[in-house]
mmCIF file of N, CA, C and O in Angstrom:
data_model
loop_
_atom_site.group_PDB
_atom_site.id
_atom_site.type_symbol
_atom_site.label_atom_id
_atom_site.label_comp_id
_atom_site.label_asym_id
_atom_site.label_seq_id
_atom_site.Cartn_x
_atom_site.Cartn_y
_atom_site.Cartn_z
ATOM 1 N N GLY A 1 20.634 131.405 94.514
ATOM 2 C CA GLY A 1 19.645 130.549 93.900
ATOM 3 C C GLY A 1 19.733 130.637 92.362
ATOM 4 O O GLY A 1 20.475 131.459 91.796
ATOM 5 N N TRP A 2 18.960 129.844 91.744
ATOM 6 C CA TRP A 2 18.903 129.763 90.289
ATOM 7 C C TRP A 2 17.495 129.943 89.811
ATOM 8 O O TRP A 2 16.549 129.496 90.457
ATOM 9 N N SER A 3 17.335 130.522 88.666
ATOM 10 C CA SER A 3 16.013 130.626 88.026
ATOM 11 C C SER A 3 16.201 130.542 86.497
ATOM 12 O O SER A 3 17.294 130.835 86.001
ATOM 13 N N ALA A 4 15.181 130.180 85.825
ATOM 14 C CA ALA A 4 15.287 130.102 84.316
ATOM 15 C C ALA A 4 15.546 131.460 83.759
ATOM 16 O O ALA A 4 16.357 131.615 82.834
ATOM 17 N N GLY A 5 14.905 132.503 84.314
ATOM 18 C CA GLY A 5 15.159 133.859 83.843
ATOM 19 C C GLY A 5 16.574 134.312 84.090
ATOM 20 O O GLY A 5 17.227 134.963 83.221
ATOM 21 N N GLY A 6 17.131 133.977 85.218
ATOM 22 C CA GLY A 6 18.528 134.309 85.539
ATOM 23 C C GLY A 6 19.486 133.598 84.624
ATOM 24 O O GLY A 6 20.497 134.163 84.146
ATOM 25 N N LEU A 7 19.211 132.313 84.319
ATOM 26 C CA LEU A 7 20.039 131.538 83.428
ATOM 27 C C LEU A 7 20.018 132.167 82.035
ATOM 28 O O LEU A 7 21.071 132.282 81.378
ATOM 29 N N TRP A 8 18.871 132.603 81.614
ATOM 30 C CA TRP A 8 18.717 133.235 80.265
ATOM 31 C C TRP A 8 19.515 134.498 80.226
ATOM 32 O O TRP A 8 20.240 134.764 79.272
ATOM 33 N N GLU A 9 19.473 135.306 81.278
ATOM 34 C CA GLU A 9 20.214 136.598 81.295
ATOM 35 C C GLU A 9 21.711 136.308 81.313
ATOM 36 O O GLU A 9 22.473 136.999 80.635
ATOM 37 N N ASP A 10 22.162 135.308 82.096
ATOM 38 C CA ASP A 10 23.531 134.884 82.103
ATOM 39 C C ASP A 10 24.012 134.448 80.743
ATOM 40 O O ASP A 10 25.121 134.799 80.286
ATOM 41 N N THR A 11 23.182 133.664 80.045
ATOM 42 C CA THR A 11 23.522 133.170 78.726
ATOM 43 C C THR A 11 23.679 134.334 77.729
ATOM 44 O O THR A 11 24.599 134.349 76.930
ATOM 45 N N LYS A 12 22.769 135.279 77.787
ATOM 46 C CA LYS A 12 22.856 136.472 76.846
ATOM 47 C C LYS A 12 24.107 137.250 77.135
ATOM 48 O O LYS A 12 24.788 137.694 76.226
ATOM 49 N N PHE A 13 24.463 137.438 78.422
ATOM 50 C CA PHE A 13 25.675 138.163 78.778
ATOM 51 C C PHE A 13 26.900 137.442 78.223
ATOM 52 O O PHE A 13 27.781 138.007 77.694
ATOM 53 N N GLU A 14 26.930 136.100 78.454
ATOM 54 C CA GLU A 14 28.096 135.273 78.008
ATOM 55 C C GLU A 14 28.263 135.384 76.485
ATOM 56 O O GLU A 14 29.391 135.548 75.999
ATOM 57 N N ILE A 15 27.177 135.305 75.746
ATOM 58 C CA ILE A 15 27.261 135.397 74.281
ATOM 59 C C ILE A 15 27.839 136.758 73.871
ATOM 60 O O ILE A 15 28.707 136.876 73.019
ATOM 61 N N LYS A 16 27.346 137.825 74.461
ATOM 62 C CA LYS A 16 27.766 139.155 74.174
ATOM 63 C C LYS A 16 29.199 139.442 74.566
ATOM 64 O O LYS A 16 29.943 140.150 73.843
ATOM 65 N N HIS A 17 29.660 138.907 75.648
ATOM 66 C CA HIS A 17 30.988 139.191 76.208
ATOM 67 C C HIS A 17 31.919 138.003 76.227
ATOM 68 O O HIS A 17 32.899 137.963 77.025
ATOM 69 N N LEU A 18 31.665 137.030 75.392
ATOM 70 C CA LEU A 18 32.411 135.762 75.442
ATOM 71 C C LEU A 18 33.901 135.955 75.395
ATOM 72 O O LEU A 18 34.616 135.319 76.146
ATOM 73 N N ASP A 19 34.367 136.916 74.576
ATOM 74 C CA ASP A 19 35.819 137.113 74.487
ATOM 75 C C ASP A 19 36.389 137.866 75.656
ATOM 76 O O ASP A 19 37.626 137.979 75.783
ATOM 77 N N ASN A 20 35.574 138.426 76.513
ATOM 78 C CA ASN A 20 36.068 139.224 77.633
ATOM 79 C C ASN A 20 36.119 138.469 78.930
ATOM 80 O O ASN A 20 36.635 138.943 79.938
ATOM 81 N N VAL A 21 35.520 137.264 79.021
ATOM 82 C CA VAL A 21 35.418 136.548 80.263
ATOM 83 C C VAL A 21 36.529 135.476 80.231
ATOM 84 O O VAL A 21 36.523 134.577 79.395
ATOM 85 N N GLU A 22 37.447 135.571 81.201
ATOM 86 C CA GLU A 22 38.527 134.602 81.308
ATOM 87 C C GLU A 22 38.289 133.537 82.335
ATOM 88 O O GLU A 22 38.626 132.423 82.217
ATOM 89 N N ARG A 23 37.645 133.950 83.468
ATOM 90 C CA ARG A 23 37.350 133.037 84.569
ATOM 91 C C ARG A 23 35.932 133.301 85.062
ATOM 92 O O ARG A 23 35.476 134.453 85.136
ATOM 93 N N LEU A 24 35.321 132.220 85.479
ATOM 94 C CA LEU A 24 33.980 132.288 86.017
ATOM 95 C C LEU A 24 33.879 131.320 87.233
ATOM 96 O O LEU A 24 34.126 130.115 87.123
ATOM 97 N N ALA A 25 33.652 131.875 88.421
ATOM 98 C CA ALA A 25 33.563 131.081 89.619
ATOM 99 C C ALA A 25 32.097 130.858 89.928
ATOM 100 O O ALA A 25 31.311 131.800 89.955
ATOM 101 N N ILE A 26 31.713 129.632 90.122
ATOM 102 C CA ILE A 26 30.363 129.244 90.533
ATOM 103 C C ILE A 26 30.480 128.778 91.987
ATOM 104 O O ILE A 26 31.214 127.890 92.317
ATOM 105 N N VAL A 27 29.700 129.429 92.868
ATOM 106 C CA VAL A 27 29.729 129.090 94.265
ATOM 107 C C VAL A 27 28.299 128.559 94.611
ATOM 108 O O VAL A 27 27.314 129.195 94.344
ATOM 109 N N GLY A 28 28.252 127.357 95.201
ATOM 110 C CA GLY A 28 26.989 126.787 95.580
ATOM 111 C C GLY A 28 27.104 125.672 96.581
ATOM 112 O O GLY A 28 28.185 125.465 97.174
ATOM 113 N N ASP A 29 26.004 124.994 96.790
ATOM 114 C CA ASP A 29 25.994 123.917 97.736
ATOM 115 C C ASP A 29 25.243 122.673 97.257
ATOM 116 O O ASP A 29 24.786 121.860 98.068
ATOM 117 N N ALA A 30 25.039 122.596 95.963
ATOM 118 C CA ALA A 30 24.315 121.463 95.400
ATOM 119 C C ALA A 30 25.144 120.720 94.399
ATOM 120 O O ALA A 30 25.901 121.335 93.668
ATOM 121 N N LYS A 31 24.981 119.409 94.358
ATOM 122 C CA LYS A 31 25.762 118.607 93.414
ATOM 123 C C LYS A 31 25.451 118.982 91.985
ATOM 124 O O LYS A 31 26.374 118.955 91.160
ATOM 125 N N TRP A 32 24.209 119.353 91.652
ATOM 126 C CA TRP A 32 23.878 119.652 90.286
ATOM 127 C C TRP A 32 24.606 120.974 89.852
ATOM 128 O O TRP A 32 24.940 121.136 88.687
ATOM 129 N N GLU A 33 24.851 121.849 90.784
ATOM 130 C CA GLU A 33 25.594 123.095 90.462
ATOM 131 C C GLU A 33 27.066 122.761 90.086
ATOM 132 O O GLU A 33 27.596 123.327 89.144
ATOM 133 N N LYS A 34 27.632 121.814 90.789
ATOM 134 C CA LYS A 34 29.000 121.390 90.490
ATOM 135 C C LYS A 34 29.039 120.708 89.101
ATOM 136 O O LYS A 34 29.932 120.980 88.295
ATOM 137 N N ALA A 35 28.044 119.881 88.809
ATOM 138 C CA ALA A 35 27.940 119.242 87.524
ATOM 139 C C ALA A 35 27.730 120.266 86.413
ATOM 140 O O ALA A 35 28.300 120.156 85.342
ATOM 141 N N LEU A 36 26.926 121.259 86.662
ATOM 142 C CA LEU A 36 26.692 122.338 85.696
ATOM 143 C C LEU A 36 27.980 123.113 85.378
ATOM 144 O O LEU A 36 28.252 123.401 84.203
ATOM 145 N N ALA A 37 28.811 123.341 86.400
ATOM 146 C CA ALA A 37 30.070 124.032 86.138
ATOM 147 C C ALA A 37 30.970 123.240 85.278
ATOM 148 O O ALA A 37 31.624 123.744 84.356
ATOM 149 N N ALA A 38 31.050 121.916 85.554
ATOM 150 C CA ALA A 38 31.876 121.018 84.716
ATOM 151 C C ALA A 38 31.349 120.976 83.229
ATOM 152 O O ALA A 38 32.138 121.041 82.332
ATOM 153 N N LEU A 39 30.058 120.886 83.113
ATOM 154 C CA LEU A 39 29.426 120.867 81.736
ATOM 155 C C LEU A 39 29.652 122.176 81.017
ATOM 156 O O LEU A 39 29.934 122.177 79.833
ATOM 157 N N ALA A 40 29.559 123.294 81.672
ATOM 158 C CA ALA A 40 29.671 124.604 81.091
ATOM 159 C C ALA A 40 31.085 124.815 80.446
ATOM 160 O O ALA A 40 31.178 125.610 79.529
ATOM 161 N N ASN A 41 32.082 124.193 81.016
ATOM 162 C CA ASN A 41 33.398 124.284 80.457
ATOM 163 C C ASN A 41 33.482 123.905 78.982
ATOM 164 O O ASN A 41 34.343 124.394 78.248
ATOM 165 N N TYR A 42 32.581 123.080 78.532
ATOM 166 C CA TYR A 42 32.583 122.625 77.143
ATOM 167 C C TYR A 42 31.949 123.643 76.211
ATOM 168 O O TYR A 42 32.078 123.524 74.996
ATOM 169 N N PHE A 43 31.326 124.699 76.729
ATOM 170 C CA PHE A 43 30.576 125.618 75.931
ATOM 171 C C PHE A 43 31.108 127.047 75.964
ATOM 172 O O PHE A 43 30.507 127.954 75.446
ATOM 173 N N THR A 44 32.245 127.207 76.591
ATOM 174 C CA THR A 44 32.881 128.548 76.700
ATOM 175 C C THR A 44 34.385 128.479 76.712
ATOM 176 O O THR A 44 34.925 127.420 77.043
ATOM 177 N N VAL A 45 35.014 129.543 76.344
ATOM 178 C CA VAL A 45 36.481 129.585 76.440
ATOM 179 C C VAL A 45 36.918 130.006 77.833
ATOM 180 O O VAL A 45 38.080 129.898 78.156
ATOM 181 N N ALA A 46 35.994 130.484 78.632
ATOM 182 C CA ALA A 46 36.300 130.886 80.017
ATOM 183 C C ALA A 46 36.641 129.677 80.853
ATOM 184 O O ALA A 46 36.097 128.554 80.617
ATOM 185 N N ASN A 47 37.549 129.812 81.793
ATOM 186 C CA ASN A 47 37.853 128.756 82.738
ATOM 187 C C ASN A 47 36.803 128.828 83.852
ATOM 188 O O ASN A 47 36.725 129.812 84.572
ATOM 189 N N ILE A 48 36.016 127.803 84.018
ATOM 190 C CA ILE A 48 34.972 127.808 85.030
ATOM 191 C C ILE A 48 35.346 126.809 86.140
ATOM 192 O O ILE A 48 35.773 125.719 85.894
ATOM 193 N N LYS A 49 35.214 127.308 87.367
ATOM 194 C CA LYS A 49 35.538 126.470 88.498
ATOM 195 C C LYS A 49 34.467 126.591 89.566
ATOM 196 O O LYS A 49 33.924 127.674 89.825
ATOM 197 N N TYR A 50 34.118 125.441 90.156
ATOM 198 C CA TYR A 50 33.088 125.361 91.174
ATOM 199 C C TYR A 50 33.713 125.450 92.558
ATOM 200 O O TYR A 50 34.773 124.815 92.825
ATOM 201 N N PHE A 51 33.089 126.158 93.471
ATOM 202 C CA PHE A 51 33.472 126.253 94.844
ATOM 203 C C PHE A 51 32.263 126.056 95.743
ATOM 204 O O PHE A 51 31.168 126.478 95.419
ATOM 205 N N ASN A 52 32.517 125.343 96.863
ATOM 206 C CA ASN A 52 31.443 125.167 97.839
ATOM 207 C C ASN A 52 31.223 126.507 98.560
ATOM 208 O O ASN A 52 32.094 127.381 98.531
ATOM 209 N N LEU A 53 30.095 126.665 99.239
ATOM 210 C CA LEU A 53 29.773 127.906 99.916
ATOM 211 C C LEU A 53 30.811 128.310 100.924
ATOM 212 O O LEU A 53 31.129 129.525 101.069
ATOM 213 N N ASN A 54 31.414 127.363 101.582
ATOM 214 C CA ASN A 54 32.463 127.666 102.591
ATOM 215 C C ASN A 54 33.785 128.065 101.953
ATOM 216 O O ASN A 54 34.722 128.413 102.651
ATOM 217 N N GLU A 55 33.881 128.027 100.615
ATOM 218 C CA GLU A 55 35.128 128.396 99.920
ATOM 219 C C GLU A 55 34.953 129.731 99.137
ATOM 220 O O GLU A 55 35.713 129.999 98.268
ATOM 221 N N ILE A 56 34.016 130.538 99.554
ATOM 222 C CA ILE A 56 33.748 131.765 98.859
ATOM 223 C C ILE A 56 34.947 132.693 98.793
ATOM 224 O O ILE A 56 35.237 133.319 97.793
ATOM 225 N N ASP A 57 35.728 132.772 99.855
ATOM 226 C CA ASP A 57 36.930 133.635 99.856
ATOM 227 C C ASP A 57 37.965 133.045 98.857
ATOM 228 O O ASP A 57 38.617 133.853 98.122
ATOM 229 N N GLU A 58 38.083 131.775 98.810
ATOM 230 C CA GLU A 58 38.994 131.159 97.855
ATOM 231 C C GLU A 58 38.558 131.439 96.394
ATOM 232 O O GLU A 58 39.333 131.721 95.545
ATOM 233 N N ALA A 59 37.204 131.407 96.188
ATOM 234 C CA ALA A 59 36.639 131.676 94.868
ATOM 235 C C ALA A 59 36.985 133.102 94.464
ATOM 236 O O ALA A 59 37.333 133.363 93.339
ATOM 237 N N ARG A 60 36.834 134.053 95.368
ATOM 238 C CA ARG A 60 37.168 135.426 95.100
ATOM 239 C C ARG A 60 38.630 135.650 94.752
ATOM 240 O O ARG A 60 38.959 136.415 93.874
ATOM 241 N N ARG A 61 39.507 134.941 95.510
ATOM 242 C CA ARG A 61 40.939 135.050 95.219
ATOM 243 C C ARG A 61 41.267 134.434 93.805
ATOM 244 O O ARG A 61 41.998 135.005 93.027
ATOM 245 N N TRP A 62 40.660 133.297 93.523
ATOM 246 C CA TRP A 62 40.860 132.646 92.211
ATOM 247 C C TRP A 62 40.397 133.490 91.051
ATOM 248 O O TRP A 62 41.046 133.657 90.097
ATOM 249 N N ILE A 63 39.190 134.088 91.193
ATOM 250 C CA ILE A 63 38.638 134.893 90.125
ATOM 251 C C ILE A 63 39.469 136.157 89.914
ATOM 252 O O ILE A 63 39.530 136.698 88.813
ATOM 253 N N SER A 64 40.115 136.634 90.952
ATOM 254 C CA SER A 64 40.940 137.866 90.818
ATOM 255 C C SER A 64 42.370 137.616 90.408
ATOM 256 O O SER A 64 43.040 138.582 90.054
ATOM 257 N N ALA A 65 42.805 136.380 90.393
ATOM 258 C CA ALA A 65 44.188 136.070 90.070
ATOM 259 C C ALA A 65 44.532 136.329 88.601
ATOM 260 O O ALA A 65 43.714 136.380 87.753
#
């Protein structure tokens, strides 16, 4: 799930560790989450990719590659 507090904590982490994050996998089941992943690519140097819930194993493989 998502919450405003969680988003804020994620944002603070991203700012602090921006140069250390190469890939970020977002796994969800809502269209707005997929849109958020696409939008987020414009605000970070990390490669962000969205995966559906049934693709969680693929997301783990991708994030570890």
